């Protein structure tokens, strides 16, 4: 009954909007934009609601649902790209891949819905009626938006072009991999017997993956138009936001609020790329890349190699590294200049103070029994910090207790100084890299610029 109702409502809404558009001589694009924004918001909210599939399905127990979820998930990024940018490949995927998947999802409504009401989910439980309306609304939007693209805006694939069909479904497969929910590997093939040790097989394989992927993507897109490059980076930042928010599938906790440097990167990347805000992206590139390199270097995985947490950690930090590398290498943003560090340090300082203040508030108001519900930059928990750098026990020399929370001023200052120094080292390393690349390639630049890059090498 739910399946029939979903399909019927979708057809009625699509027909109704098409009639209104024709009778009132309205432009369809603004209407589509509103619908797709609502759809994306629904996708974000869904992460906060209970879904036992994430917790109970392992080792291929429900392959059909795993594949359906993977294919349906790409619509969260594909549909906004298809509506806002009108790129043919995204519209092809929306109409000829996302639409059929949404119809299949509607047919399999009850099978999927059973996981939303079963026990064991990590998110919030809401009433069956409310959850039914919410999921039905999601599927209706997933069907109506591609229908309006096809019927209202007349989008058609070139049926006589095998190349266009192949490119559409090949791109759909690649996007499905990029946007794959973090729990899909454990639900299909399980944890596997890979070594999850730091610098074990999985860790080294992940590092190699992060080296290979941007190289391949660069060569695929380097001769494309600047508009296509821009859309690629926007698409990746949208996908990154959904990956970051998916952590709430395991339940809401204050420590999971995406304010850590590598989490907030998703939202800062999107804003900086969408608005082409150079100063903000310089800050993202330097500070987030440094943060990601630290997270990669000291990565600590659970023993179940391809479990949700491990896969989520790898996916999230892969985006943090790959997106800015592509944005710069494809020329979406110009090279860092010698003034960029003046923008990075004030922005990072403001962010660091924000984390200190907000972290103090959360730890004071909602302590979890240990005294540090959140531990931004490891500056609230000196024990964890010293585990990574045992020789830095001097950070414990001064301890201040305020509102029941222990603060270690030396630790806070050291963390700040070390991170700023690492940012400076990374920044000047980039300038030195520019100088070396220009000399090797024989590129001649203005004398002031050459002098600045040469000076950067000397500083290193």
Short mmCIF file of C-alpha atoms in Angstrom, two decimals:
data_model
loop_
_atom_site.label_atom_id
_atom_site.label_comp_id
_atom_site.label_asym_id
_atom_site.label_seq_id
_atom_site.Cartn_x
_atom_site.Cartn_y
_atom_site.Cartn_z
CA UNK A 1 0.00 0.00 0.00
CA UNK A 2 2.81 2.45 0.87
CA UNK A 3 4.49 1.73 -2.47
CA UNK A 4 1.34 2.42 -4.48
CA UNK A 5 0.62 5.56 -2.48
CA UNK A 6 4.16 6.87 -3.00
CA UNK A 7 4.05 6.34 -6.77
CA UNK A 8 0.53 7.78 -7.04
CA UNK A 9 1.38 10.92 -5.04
CA UNK A 10 4.54 11.39 -7.12
CA UNK A 11 2.58 11.19 -10.37
CA UNK A 12 -0.12 13.57 -9.13
CA UNK A 13 2.38 16.15 -7.86
CA UNK A 14 4.44 16.01 -11.05
CA UNK A 15 1.35 16.38 -13.23
CA UNK A 16 -0.02 19.15 -11.04
CA UNK A 17 3.19 21.16 -11.16
CA UNK A 18 3.44 20.73 -14.92
CA UNK A 19 -0.14 21.97 -15.36
CA UNK A 20 0.46 24.95 -13.06
CA UNK A 21 3.65 25.79 -14.95
CA UNK A 22 1.85 25.70 -18.29
CA UNK A 23 -1.29 27.56 -17.23
CA UNK A 24 0.51 30.26 -15.27
CA UNK A 25 3.39 30.51 -17.74
CA UNK A 26 5.83 30.02 -14.88
CA UNK A 27 9.50 29.22 -15.22
CA UNK A 28 10.22 25.75 -13.92
CA UNK A 29 13.80 26.32 -12.73
CA UNK A 30 12.97 28.29 -9.52
CA UNK A 31 10.40 25.64 -8.59
CA UNK A 32 12.94 22.88 -9.17
CA UNK A 33 15.53 24.69 -7.08
CA UNK A 34 13.14 24.94 -4.14
CA UNK A 35 12.24 21.25 -4.43
CA UNK A 36 15.85 20.13 -4.59
CA UNK A 37 16.86 22.27 -1.60
CA UNK A 38 14.03 20.69 0.41
CA UNK A 39 15.18 17.25 -0.78
CA UNK A 40 18.76 17.89 0.34
CA UNK A 41 17.54 19.07 3.76
CA UNK A 42 15.43 15.92 4.08
CA UNK A 43 18.56 13.91 3.32
CA UNK A 44 20.45 15.65 6.14
CA UNK A 45 17.61 15.15 8.63
CA UNK A 46 17.40 11.45 7.76
CA UNK A 47 20.83 10.92 9.32
CA UNK A 48 19.44 11.85 12.73
CA UNK A 49 16.65 9.27 12.59
CA UNK A 50 16.88 5.64 13.62
CA UNK A 51 18.06 3.17 10.98
CA UNK A 52 18.90 -0.29 12.32
CA UNK A 53 20.37 -1.38 8.97
CA UNK A 54 23.61 0.36 9.96
CA UNK A 55 23.85 -1.71 13.15
CA UNK A 56 22.50 -5.16 12.27
CA UNK A 57 23.27 -5.99 8.61
CA UNK A 58 26.68 -7.54 7.93
CA UNK A 59 28.45 -9.91 5.52
CA UNK A 60 25.98 -9.75 2.65
CA UNK A 61 22.86 -10.44 4.71
CA UNK A 62 20.80 -8.03 2.55
CA UNK A 63 22.67 -7.30 -0.68
CA UNK A 64 19.59 -5.87 -2.38
CA UNK A 65 19.11 -3.19 0.28
CA UNK A 66 22.85 -2.42 0.36
CA UNK A 67 22.89 -1.76 -3.39
CA UNK A 68 19.60 0.15 -3.35
CA UNK A 69 20.84 2.41 -0.56
CA UNK A 70 24.13 3.03 -2.36
CA UNK A 71 22.45 3.93 -5.66
CA UNK A 72 19.73 6.03 -4.02
CA UNK A 73 22.28 7.92 -1.93
CA UNK A 74 23.90 9.55 -4.96
CA UNK A 75 20.74 11.53 -5.69
CA UNK A 76 21.53 13.83 -2.73
CA UNK A 77 24.44 15.28 -4.73
CA UNK A 78 23.40 14.54 -8.31
CA UNK A 79 19.97 16.22 -8.20
CA UNK A 80 21.22 19.61 -6.94
CA UNK A 81 23.96 19.53 -9.55
CA UNK A 82 21.45 18.66 -12.29
CA UNK A 83 19.07 21.44 -11.25
CA UNK A 84 21.48 24.26 -10.45
CA UNK A 85 24.09 23.74 -13.16
CA UNK A 86 22.25 21.98 -16.00
CA UNK A 87 25.32 19.94 -16.92
CA UNK A 88 24.18 17.24 -19.35
CA UNK A 89 25.93 14.34 -17.60
CA UNK A 90 24.27 15.15 -14.26
CA UNK A 91 20.86 15.47 -15.90
CA UNK A 92 21.36 12.16 -17.69
CA UNK A 93 22.17 10.47 -14.39
CA UNK A 94 19.22 12.16 -12.67
CA UNK A 95 16.68 11.04 -15.28
CA UNK A 96 18.07 7.70 -16.44
CA UNK A 97 19.63 6.41 -13.20
CA UNK A 98 18.30 8.23 -10.15
CA UNK A 99 14.67 8.13 -11.32
CA UNK A 100 14.57 4.34 -11.91
CA UNK A 101 16.36 3.78 -8.58
CA UNK A 102 13.83 6.00 -6.79
CA UNK A 103 10.96 4.04 -8.35
CA UNK A 104 12.54 0.76 -7.22
CA UNK A 105 13.00 2.26 -3.74
CA UNK A 106 9.29 3.15 -3.73
CA UNK A 107 8.37 -0.41 -4.73
CA UNK A 108 10.63 -1.71 -1.93
CA UNK A 109 9.20 0.81 0.54
CA UNK A 110 8.14 -1.67 3.22
CA UNK A 111 11.40 -3.62 3.05
CA UNK A 112 13.46 -0.49 3.69
CA UNK A 113 11.02 0.98 6.18
CA UNK A 114 11.27 -2.10 8.41
CA UNK A 115 14.82 -1.03 9.34
CA UNK A 116 13.60 2.41 10.42
CA UNK A 117 11.22 0.98 13.01
CA UNK A 118 13.25 -2.05 14.17
CA UNK A 119 15.22 -1.91 17.41
CA UNK A 120 18.96 -1.35 17.40
CA UNK A 121 19.17 1.89 15.42
CA UNK A 122 21.47 4.63 16.64
CA UNK A 123 19.33 7.65 15.76
CA UNK A 124 16.11 9.09 17.13
CA UNK A 125 12.91 7.05 17.03
CA UNK A 126 9.79 8.89 15.92
CA UNK A 127 6.24 7.64 15.52
CA UNK A 128 5.50 5.17 12.72
CA UNK A 129 3.08 7.58 11.03
CA UNK A 130 5.56 10.47 11.15
CA UNK A 131 8.39 8.25 9.91
CA UNK A 132 6.19 6.96 7.08
CA UNK A 133 5.30 10.48 5.98
CA UNK A 134 8.95 11.55 6.19
CA UNK A 135 10.31 8.65 4.11
CA UNK A 136 7.45 8.89 1.63
CA UNK A 137 8.17 12.60 1.18
CA UNK A 138 11.81 11.80 0.46
CA UNK A 139 10.91 9.26 -2.22
CA UNK A 140 8.25 11.52 -3.75
CA UNK A 141 10.82 14.30 -4.16
CA UNK A 142 13.38 11.82 -5.55
CA UNK A 143 10.85 10.85 -8.22
CA UNK A 144 9.25 14.23 -8.95
CA UNK A 145 12.48 16.21 -9.49
CA UNK A 146 13.85 13.96 -12.29
CA UNK A 147 10.35 13.75 -13.81
CA UNK A 148 10.17 17.52 -14.01
CA UNK A 149 13.61 17.60 -15.61
CA UNK A 150 12.45 15.11 -18.24
CA UNK A 151 8.87 16.29 -18.85
CA UNK A 152 9.03 19.95 -17.89
CA UNK A 153 12.43 20.88 -19.27
CA UNK A 154 12.47 18.27 -22.00
CA UNK A 155 15.74 16.64 -21.08
CA UNK A 156 16.51 13.58 -23.20
CA UNK A 157 19.57 11.45 -23.57
CA UNK A 158 20.84 10.93 -27.10
CA UNK A 159 19.32 7.48 -27.57
CA UNK A 160 21.42 6.78 -30.66
CA UNK A 161 24.72 7.52 -28.93
CA UNK A 162 26.24 4.44 -27.26
CA UNK A 163 28.98 6.72 -25.93
CA UNK A 164 26.48 8.86 -24.01
CA UNK A 165 24.75 5.82 -22.51
CA UNK A 166 28.08 4.30 -21.47
CA UNK A 167 29.32 7.60 -20.01
CA UNK A 168 26.06 8.05 -18.07
CA UNK A 169 26.17 4.68 -16.38
CA UNK A 170 29.93 4.64 -15.95
CA UNK A 171 29.69 8.02 -14.24
CA UNK A 172 26.83 6.68 -12.10
CA UNK A 173 29.07 3.83 -10.95
CA UNK A 174 31.96 6.18 -10.11
CA UNK A 175 29.65 8.55 -8.22
CA UNK A 176 28.15 5.58 -6.36
CA UNK A 177 31.64 4.71 -5.14
CA UNK A 178 32.41 8.33 -4.19
CA UNK A 179 29.15 8.72 -2.25
CA UNK A 180 28.90 5.19 -0.88
CA UNK A 181 27.58 5.27 2.71
CA UNK A 182 30.21 4.28 5.26
CA UNK A 183 28.27 1.20 6.39
CA UNK A 184 27.94 -0.40 2.95
CA UNK A 185 31.25 -2.28 2.94
CA UNK A 186 30.51 -3.96 6.27
CA UNK A 187 26.98 -4.78 5.11
CA UNK A 188 28.17 -6.38 1.86
CA UNK A 189 31.60 -8.01 2.28
CA UNK A 190 32.08 -7.63 6.02
CA UNK A 191 35.11 -6.47 7.97
CA UNK A 192 37.56 -8.71 6.01
CA UNK A 193 40.85 -9.97 7.38
CA UNK A 194 42.87 -6.87 6.49
CA UNK A 195 45.35 -5.60 9.03
CA UNK A 196 43.93 -2.48 10.68
CA UNK A 197 47.18 -1.61 12.42
CA UNK A 198 48.60 1.86 11.99
CA UNK A 199 50.68 1.64 8.81
CA UNK A 200 49.32 -1.85 8.23
CA UNK A 201 47.85 -3.05 4.92
CA UNK A 202 44.67 -1.02 5.16
CA UNK A 203 46.41 2.17 6.28
CA UNK A 204 49.07 2.01 3.56
CA UNK A 205 46.49 1.09 0.93
CA UNK A 206 44.44 4.11 1.93
CA UNK A 207 47.46 6.42 1.63
CA UNK A 208 48.21 5.03 -1.83
CA UNK A 209 44.56 5.55 -2.79
CA UNK A 210 44.76 9.23 -1.80
CA UNK A 211 47.82 9.64 -4.01
CA UNK A 212 46.38 7.88 -7.05
CA UNK A 213 42.84 9.33 -7.05
CA UNK A 214 43.70 13.04 -7.45
CA UNK A 215 46.27 12.18 -10.16
CA UNK A 216 43.65 10.28 -12.17
CA UNK A 217 41.00 12.97 -11.61
CA UNK A 218 43.45 15.69 -12.65
CA UNK A 219 44.27 13.98 -15.95
CA UNK A 220 40.58 13.34 -16.68
CA UNK A 221 39.56 16.97 -16.10
CA UNK A 222 42.66 19.03 -16.91
CA UNK A 223 41.46 19.84 -20.45
CA UNK A 224 37.83 20.48 -19.47
CA UNK A 225 36.33 23.94 -19.24
CA UNK A 226 36.69 25.97 -16.07
CA UNK A 227 32.93 25.62 -15.52
CA UNK A 228 33.21 21.80 -15.52
CA UNK A 229 36.15 21.92 -13.10
CA UNK A 230 34.20 24.22 -10.82
CA UNK A 231 31.18 21.91 -10.90
CA UNK A 232 33.37 18.89 -10.14
CA UNK A 233 34.69 20.53 -6.98
CA UNK A 234 31.23 21.67 -5.91
CA UNK A 235 29.91 18.14 -6.41
CA UNK A 236 32.75 16.69 -4.32
CA UNK A 237 32.14 19.22 -1.53
CA UNK A 238 28.42 18.30 -1.47
CA UNK A 239 29.33 14.61 -1.27
CA UNK A 240 31.78 15.48 1.52
CA UNK A 241 29.07 17.22 3.54
CA UNK A 242 26.86 14.15 3.42
CA UNK A 243 29.73 11.89 4.48
CA UNK A 244 30.50 14.21 7.39
CA UNK A 245 26.88 14.29 8.55
CA UNK A 246 26.45 10.51 8.21
CA UNK A 247 28.21 10.05 11.55
CA UNK A 248 24.86 10.83 13.23
CA UNK A 249 23.53 7.51 11.91
CA UNK A 250 25.24 6.06 14.99
CA UNK A 251 23.38 8.45 17.27
CA UNK A 252 23.77 12.07 18.29
CA UNK A 253 26.47 13.03 20.77
CA UNK A 254 28.08 16.40 21.36
CA UNK A 255 31.47 14.98 20.42
CA UNK A 256 30.10 14.17 16.95
CA UNK A 257 29.05 17.72 16.13
CA UNK A 258 31.13 18.48 13.00
CA UNK A 259 33.30 21.24 14.44
CA UNK A 260 36.65 19.46 14.41
CA UNK A 261 39.01 20.81 11.76
CA UNK A 262 38.60 17.88 9.36
CA UNK A 263 34.81 17.82 9.85
CA UNK A 264 34.13 21.51 9.41
CA UNK A 265 36.22 21.36 6.24
CA UNK A 266 33.21 19.96 4.37
CA UNK A 267 31.15 23.10 4.94
CA UNK A 268 34.03 25.54 4.52
CA UNK A 269 35.07 23.87 1.25
CA UNK A 270 31.54 24.15 -0.11
CA UNK A 271 31.22 27.83 0.79
CA UNK A 272 34.70 28.73 -0.50
CA UNK A 273 34.30 26.79 -3.76
CA UNK A 274 30.72 27.85 -4.49
CA UNK A 275 31.57 31.52 -3.89
CA UNK A 276 35.11 31.20 -5.29
CA UNK A 277 36.33 32.90 -2.11
CA UNK A 278 40.10 32.77 -2.43
CA UNK A 279 41.06 33.87 1.08
CA UNK A 280 38.77 31.33 2.72
CA UNK A 281 40.02 28.57 0.47
CA UNK A 282 43.64 29.48 1.19
CA UNK A 283 42.81 29.02 4.86
CA UNK A 284 41.07 25.70 4.14
CA UNK A 285 43.93 24.46 1.97
CA UNK A 286 46.65 25.22 4.49
CA UNK A 287 44.97 24.50 7.83
CA UNK A 288 42.72 21.61 6.79
CA UNK A 289 45.46 19.89 4.82
CA UNK A 290 47.82 20.13 7.80
CA UNK A 291 45.08 18.78 10.05
CA UNK A 292 44.39 15.93 7.63
CA UNK A 293 48.07 15.00 7.36
CA UNK A 294 48.28 14.80 11.15
CA UNK A 295 45.11 12.67 11.29
CA UNK A 296 46.46 10.36 8.58
CA UNK A 297 49.88 10.05 10.23
CA UNK A 298 48.52 9.15 13.68
CA UNK A 299 45.45 7.23 12.48
CA UNK A 300 44.29 4.60 14.95
CA UNK A 301 41.77 2.08 13.64
CA UNK A 302 39.50 -0.42 15.36
CA UNK A 303 40.32 -4.09 14.93
CA UNK A 304 37.39 -4.65 12.52
CA UNK A 305 39.15 -3.37 9.42
CA UNK A 306 36.30 -2.19 7.18
CA UNK A 307 33.80 -1.31 9.88
CA UNK A 308 31.70 1.86 9.76
CA UNK A 309 34.07 3.93 11.91
CA UNK A 310 37.20 2.99 9.99
CA UNK A 311 35.61 3.53 6.58
CA UNK A 312 34.05 6.82 7.68
CA UNK A 313 37.41 8.04 8.98
CA UNK A 314 39.12 7.18 5.71
CA UNK A 315 36.37 8.63 3.52
CA UNK A 316 36.23 11.89 5.44
CA UNK A 317 39.97 12.54 5.39
CA UNK A 318 40.22 11.50 1.75
CA UNK A 319 37.82 14.31 0.87
CA UNK A 320 39.77 16.77 3.03
CA UNK A 321 42.92 16.01 1.01
CA UNK A 322 41.54 15.43 -2.49
CA UNK A 323 39.16 18.39 -2.85
CA UNK A 324 41.67 21.23 -2.32
CA UNK A 325 44.35 19.41 -4.31
CA UNK A 326 42.03 19.21 -7.30
CA UNK A 327 40.80 22.78 -6.84
CA UNK A 328 44.35 24.12 -7.02
CA UNK A 329 45.80 21.71 -9.58
CA UNK A 330 42.89 22.30 -11.97
CA UNK A 331 43.34 26.07 -11.69
CA UNK A 332 40.06 26.82 -9.93
CA UNK A 333 42.09 28.93 -7.51
CA UNK A 334 45.42 30.62 -8.21
CA UNK A 335 48.61 29.57 -6.47
CA UNK A 336 49.19 30.57 -2.89
CA UNK A 337 50.91 33.92 -2.79
CA UNK A 338 53.24 35.25 -0.13
CA UNK A 339 50.37 37.15 1.54
CA UNK A 340 48.20 34.06 2.05
CA UNK A 341 49.73 33.19 5.41
CA UNK A 342 48.55 36.55 6.73
CA UNK A 343 45.01 35.39 6.05
CA UNK A 344 45.48 31.83 7.31
CA UNK A 345 46.87 32.58 10.77
CA UNK A 346 44.18 35.11 11.87
CA UNK A 347 41.43 32.80 10.60
CA UNK A 348 42.96 29.80 12.35
CA UNK A 349 43.45 31.81 15.55
CA UNK A 350 39.77 32.78 15.55
CA UNK A 351 38.76 29.17 14.91
CA UNK A 352 41.09 27.90 17.67
CA UNK A 353 39.63 30.34 20.20
CA UNK A 354 36.13 29.36 19.09
CA UNK A 355 36.94 25.69 19.73
CA UNK A 356 38.41 26.52 23.15
CA UNK A 357 35.37 28.55 24.21
CA UNK A 358 32.72 26.24 22.77
CA UNK A 359 34.54 23.14 24.01
CA UNK A 360 34.69 24.63 27.50
CA UNK A 361 30.97 25.38 27.40
CA UNK A 362 30.05 21.87 26.27
CA UNK A 363 32.34 20.19 28.78
CA UNK A 364 30.94 22.36 31.58
CA UNK A 365 27.26 22.03 30.72
CA UNK A 366 27.09 18.43 29.50
CA UNK A 367 30.00 16.49 31.04
CA UNK A 368 30.06 12.79 30.21
CA UNK A 369 31.60 11.77 33.54
CA UNK A 370 35.24 12.11 32.44
CA UNK A 371 35.30 15.89 32.42
CA UNK A 372 35.81 16.26 28.66
CA UNK A 373 32.80 15.50 26.47
CA UNK A 374 34.67 17.08 23.55
CA UNK A 375 38.40 17.27 23.08
CA UNK A 376 39.12 19.68 20.22
CA UNK A 377 42.81 19.76 19.28
CA UNK A 378 43.45 17.37 22.23
CA UNK A 379 43.70 20.46 24.43
CA UNK A 380 41.10 19.37 27.00
CA UNK A 381 42.55 15.93 27.69
CA UNK A 382 46.25 16.07 28.51
CA UNK A 383 46.45 12.27 28.84
CA UNK A 384 45.53 11.70 25.20
CA UNK A 385 47.90 14.44 24.05
CA UNK A 386 50.84 12.91 25.94
CA UNK A 387 50.07 9.46 24.49
CA UNK A 388 50.96 10.86 21.07
CA UNK A 389 54.02 12.82 22.25
CA UNK A 390 55.32 11.17 25.48
CA UNK A 391 58.27 13.58 25.72
CA UNK A 392 55.87 16.52 26.18
CA UNK A 393 54.91 15.73 29.77
CA UNK A 394 55.90 19.31 30.71
CA UNK A 395 52.46 20.44 29.49
CA UNK A 396 51.12 19.19 32.85
CA UNK A 397 53.18 21.63 34.90
CA UNK A 398 50.33 24.14 35.22
CA UNK A 399 46.76 23.02 35.85
CA UNK A 400 43.80 25.34 36.33
CA UNK A 401 40.38 24.14 37.46
CA UNK A 402 37.44 26.24 36.35
CA UNK A 403 33.85 25.08 36.87
CA UNK A 404 35.08 21.55 37.49
CA UNK A 405 37.06 21.41 34.23
CA UNK A 406 40.85 21.03 34.24
CA UNK A 407 42.74 23.31 31.89
CA UNK A 408 46.43 23.01 31.05
CA UNK A 409 47.53 26.43 29.74
CA UNK A 410 50.93 25.14 28.58
CA UNK A 411 49.23 22.39 26.58
CA UNK A 412 46.85 24.87 24.94
CA UNK A 413 49.66 27.27 24.00
CA UNK A 414 51.91 24.47 22.73
CA UNK A 415 49.13 22.99 20.57
CA UNK A 416 48.44 26.38 19.05
CA UNK A 417 52.10 27.21 18.39
CA UNK A 418 52.92 23.79 16.94
CA UNK A 419 49.95 23.86 14.59
CA UNK A 420 50.75 27.39 13.40
CA UNK A 421 54.36 26.35 12.78
CA UNK A 422 53.20 23.32 10.80
CA UNK A 423 50.92 25.57 8.75
CA UNK A 424 53.85 27.91 8.07
CA UNK A 425 56.06 24.98 7.09
CA UNK A 426 53.38 23.64 4.73
CA UNK A 427 52.83 27.12 3.27
CA UNK A 428 56.49 27.79 2.57
CA UNK A 429 56.87 24.26 1.29
CA UNK A 430 54.24 25.05 -1.32
CA UNK A 431 56.02 28.25 -2.36
CA UNK A 432 59.27 26.34 -2.64
CA UNK A 433 57.50 23.71 -4.72
CA UNK A 434 56.26 26.40 -7.11
CA UNK A 435 59.79 27.73 -7.53
CA UNK A 436 61.25 24.27 -8.20
CA UNK A 437 58.46 23.39 -10.64
CA UNK A 438 58.94 26.65 -12.57
CA UNK A 439 62.67 26.11 -12.85
CA UNK A 440 62.29 22.51 -14.02
CA UNK A 441 59.63 23.43 -16.56
CA UNK A 442 61.43 26.54 -17.73
CA UNK A 443 58.50 28.81 -16.91
CA UNK A 444 59.55 32.43 -16.59
CA UNK A 445 57.73 34.62 -14.11
CA UNK A 446 58.10 38.19 -12.95
CA UNK A 447 61.22 39.02 -10.96
CA UNK A 448 59.36 39.83 -7.71
CA UNK A 449 57.57 36.48 -7.83
CA UNK A 450 60.77 34.54 -8.54
CA UNK A 451 62.49 36.35 -5.68
CA UNK A 452 59.66 35.47 -3.31
CA UNK A 453 59.70 31.78 -4.26
CA UNK A 454 63.52 31.64 -4.05
CA UNK A 455 63.30 33.23 -0.63
CA UNK A 456 60.84 30.54 0.38
CA UNK A 457 63.38 27.85 -0.49
CA UNK A 458 65.98 29.59 1.65
CA UNK A 459 63.56 29.75 4.58
CA UNK A 460 63.16 25.98 4.39
#
